[in-house]
Amino acid sequence: MRAFPAGPAQGIWAGKAQVLWEEVLETDPENWDAQRNIAFSYSQYPDFLNKTGAAITEYEKTLAIQEAAAEPRSRFASSYLELAKLHLKNGDPNRSLSTLEKGTATHPDKTDLAEQLRVMSSSYKFKEPSEE
């Protein structure tokens, strides 16, 4: 596989790959690899292209596929961490925290998720739900 330095050529090839992943999802909507690759691709766009929202949407679809699986797979765990980082980047630490909590509940053996949850919990002041 060819590696391209960051820049326009990398973006062109990522766009071509994304078209192929979308074709895979048309025939197999539950294909985790294709869905996760689309999510990851969006997460790699430069900030000025404003793709963070699209990346979050695609990671949420990825998690839906994961959570529908009969057994949690170890390789699925990183999606929770990646989505949590995107929520934080998007200015939503509460959603980031809830994503990490869900990830650690699903994958209690993943120390990177547990560590990030610990860091988040101790680093942010979270809003308490209002009682109305």
mmCIF file of C-alpha atoms in Angstrom:
data_model
loop_
_atom_site.group_PDB
_atom_site.id
_atom_site.type_symbol
_atom_site.label_atom_id
_atom_site.label_comp_id
_atom_site.label_asym_id
_atom_site.label_seq_id
_atom_site.Cartn_x
_atom_site.Cartn_y
_atom_site.Cartn_z
ATOM 1 C CA MET A 1 0.000 0.000 0.000
ATOM 2 C CA ARG A 2 1.286 3.455 -0.883
ATOM 3 C CA ALA A 3 1.593 6.071 1.793
ATOM 4 C CA PHE A 4 1.105 9.705 0.908
ATOM 5 C CA PRO A 5 2.303 12.650 2.949
ATOM 6 C CA ALA A 6 -0.391 14.844 4.461
ATOM 7 C CA GLY A 7 -1.766 17.157 1.849
ATOM 8 C CA PRO A 8 -3.886 17.245 -1.296
ATOM 9 C CA ALA A 9 -2.793 13.855 -2.674
ATOM 10 C CA GLN A 10 -3.733 12.132 0.567
ATOM 11 C CA GLY A 11 -7.128 13.829 0.485
ATOM 12 C CA ILE A 12 -7.767 12.753 -3.096
ATOM 13 C CA TRP A 13 -7.012 9.112 -2.313
ATOM 14 C CA ALA A 14 -9.053 9.222 0.893
ATOM 15 C CA GLY A 15 -12.005 10.546 -1.117
ATOM 16 C CA LYS A 16 -11.683 7.700 -3.615
ATOM 17 C CA ALA A 17 -11.527 5.160 -0.798
ATOM 18 C CA GLN A 18 -14.595 6.689 0.831
ATOM 19 C CA VAL A 19 -16.614 6.188 -2.360
ATOM 20 C CA LEU A 20 -15.695 2.494 -2.255
ATOM 21 C CA TRP A 21 -16.614 2.168 1.442
ATOM 22 C CA GLU A 22 -19.979 3.789 0.727
ATOM 23 C CA GLU A 23 -20.554 1.235 -2.045
ATOM 24 C CA VAL A 24 -19.783 -1.559 0.427
ATOM 25 C CA LEU A 25 -22.359 -0.107 2.847
ATOM 26 C CA GLU A 26 -24.979 -0.001 0.082
ATOM 27 C CA THR A 27 -24.748 -3.780 -0.240
ATOM 28 C CA ASP A 28 -23.866 -4.541 3.392
ATOM 29 C CA PRO A 29 -25.148 -1.784 5.726
ATOM 30 C CA GLU A 30 -23.815 -3.614 8.792
ATOM 31 C CA ASN A 31 -20.209 -3.728 7.558
ATOM 32 C CA TRP A 32 -18.341 -2.338 10.542
ATOM 33 C CA ASP A 33 -15.016 -1.938 8.744
ATOM 34 C CA ALA A 34 -16.470 0.203 5.968
ATOM 35 C CA GLN A 35 -18.492 2.323 8.398
ATOM 36 C CA ARG A 36 -15.559 2.846 10.746
ATOM 37 C CA ASN A 37 -13.259 3.765 7.848
ATOM 38 C CA ILE A 38 -15.709 6.444 6.703
ATOM 39 C CA ALA A 39 -15.912 7.811 10.257
ATOM 40 C CA PHE A 40 -12.145 7.816 10.637
ATOM 41 C CA SER A 41 -11.702 9.486 7.260
ATOM 42 C CA TYR A 42 -13.981 12.364 8.258
ATOM 43 C CA SER A 43 -12.135 12.723 11.559
ATOM 44 C CA GLN A 44 -8.871 13.323 9.700
ATOM 45 C CA TYR A 45 -10.076 16.340 7.706
ATOM 46 C CA PRO A 46 -8.444 19.667 8.614
ATOM 47 C CA ASP A 47 -10.510 21.784 11.000
ATOM 48 C CA PHE A 48 -11.194 24.485 8.409
ATOM 49 C CA LEU A 49 -13.281 22.000 6.382
ATOM 50 C CA ASN A 50 -15.729 21.610 9.306
ATOM 51 C CA LYS A 51 -16.108 17.813 9.121
ATOM 52 C CA THR A 52 -16.180 17.165 12.873
ATOM 53 C CA GLY A 53 -19.992 16.947 12.874
ATOM 54 C CA ALA A 54 -19.929 14.470 9.970
ATOM 55 C CA ALA A 55 -17.265 12.412 11.771
ATOM 56 C CA ILE A 56 -19.423 12.293 14.904
ATOM 57 C CA THR A 57 -22.453 11.177 12.892
ATOM 58 C CA GLU A 58 -20.447 8.432 11.196
ATOM 59 C CA TYR A 59 -18.919 7.230 14.478
ATOM 60 C CA GLU A 60 -22.406 7.061 15.985
ATOM 61 C CA LYS A 61 -23.401 4.776 13.088
ATOM 62 C CA THR A 62 -20.274 2.731 13.788
ATOM 63 C CA LEU A 63 -21.263 2.336 17.439
ATOM 64 C CA ALA A 64 -24.786 1.289 16.412
ATOM 65 C CA ILE A 65 -23.302 -1.530 14.325
ATOM 66 C CA GLN A 66 -20.975 -2.516 17.188
ATOM 67 C CA GLU A 67 -23.688 -2.526 19.804
ATOM 68 C CA ALA A 68 -25.939 -4.681 17.637
ATOM 69 C CA ALA A 69 -23.246 -7.376 17.521
ATOM 70 C CA ALA A 70 -23.865 -10.454 19.649
ATOM 71 C CA GLU A 71 -20.499 -10.134 21.406
ATOM 72 C CA PRO A 72 -18.344 -7.022 21.854
ATOM 73 C CA ARG A 73 -15.144 -7.383 19.866
ATOM 74 C CA SER A 74 -11.906 -6.006 21.208
ATOM 75 C CA ARG A 75 -11.161 -4.059 18.028
ATOM 76 C CA PHE A 76 -14.440 -2.150 18.436
ATOM 77 C CA ALA A 77 -13.265 -0.444 21.637
ATOM 78 C CA SER A 78 -11.249 2.291 19.950
ATOM 79 C CA SER A 79 -14.394 3.732 18.339
ATOM 80 C CA TYR A 80 -15.619 4.901 21.750
ATOM 81 C CA LEU A 81 -12.356 6.702 22.405
ATOM 82 C CA GLU A 82 -12.308 8.282 18.949
ATOM 83 C CA LEU A 83 -15.913 9.482 19.277
ATOM 84 C CA ALA A 84 -15.254 10.833 22.781
ATOM 85 C CA LYS A 85 -12.337 12.879 21.434
ATOM 86 C CA LEU A 86 -14.538 14.295 18.684
ATOM 87 C CA HIS A 87 -17.240 15.305 21.180
ATOM 88 C CA LEU A 88 -14.573 17.056 23.233
ATOM 89 C CA LYS A 89 -13.216 18.788 20.127
ATOM 90 C CA ASN A 90 -16.784 19.855 19.349
ATOM 91 C CA GLY A 91 -17.091 21.431 22.811
ATOM 92 C CA ASP A 92 -19.349 18.815 24.383
ATOM 93 C CA PRO A 93 -17.538 17.233 27.366
ATOM 94 C CA ASN A 94 -20.802 15.738 28.698
ATOM 95 C CA ARG A 95 -21.302 13.659 25.550
ATOM 96 C CA SER A 96 -17.625 12.780 25.580
ATOM 97 C CA LEU A 97 -17.943 11.502 29.135
ATOM 98 C CA SER A 98 -21.087 9.476 28.397
ATOM 99 C CA THR A 99 -19.386 7.917 25.363
ATOM 100 C CA LEU A 100 -16.433 6.869 27.518
ATOM 101 C CA GLU A 101 -18.759 5.498 30.191
ATOM 102 C CA LYS A 102 -20.561 3.398 27.583
ATOM 103 C CA GLY A 103 -17.240 2.219 26.156
ATOM 104 C CA THR A 104 -15.841 1.167 29.522
ATOM 105 C CA ALA A 105 -19.082 -0.636 30.372
ATOM 106 C CA THR A 106 -18.910 -2.542 27.100
ATOM 107 C CA HIS A 107 -15.141 -3.139 27.190
ATOM 108 C CA PRO A 108 -14.116 -3.239 30.871
ATOM 109 C CA ASP A 109 -10.765 -4.802 29.943
ATOM 110 C CA LYS A 110 -9.641 -1.790 27.873
ATOM 111 C CA THR A 111 -7.399 0.241 30.135
ATOM 112 C CA ASP A 112 -7.053 3.109 27.643
ATOM 113 C CA LEU A 113 -10.802 3.753 27.833
ATOM 114 C CA ALA A 114 -10.808 3.549 31.622
ATOM 115 C CA GLU A 115 -7.819 5.884 31.857
ATOM 116 C CA GLN A 116 -9.392 8.449 29.538
ATOM 117 C CA LEU A 117 -12.616 8.264 31.545
ATOM 118 C CA ARG A 118 -10.643 8.888 34.737
ATOM 119 C CA VAL A 119 -8.879 11.876 33.161
ATOM 120 C CA MET A 120 -12.130 13.322 31.819
ATOM 121 C CA SER A 121 -13.940 12.872 35.113
ATOM 122 C CA SER A 122 -11.208 14.665 37.036
ATOM 123 C CA SER A 123 -10.548 17.402 34.448
ATOM 124 C CA TYR A 124 -13.997 18.790 33.709
ATOM 125 C CA LYS A 125 -16.799 20.233 35.768
ATOM 126 C CA PHE A 126 -19.916 18.626 34.413
ATOM 127 C CA LYS A 127 -23.335 20.194 34.438
ATOM 128 C CA GLU A 128 -25.817 18.453 36.666
ATOM 129 C CA PRO A 129 -29.175 17.725 35.058
ATOM 130 C CA SER A 130 -31.644 20.396 36.081
ATOM 131 C CA GLU A 131 -34.512 19.335 38.297
ATOM 132 C CA GLU A 132 -37.758 20.754 36.951
#
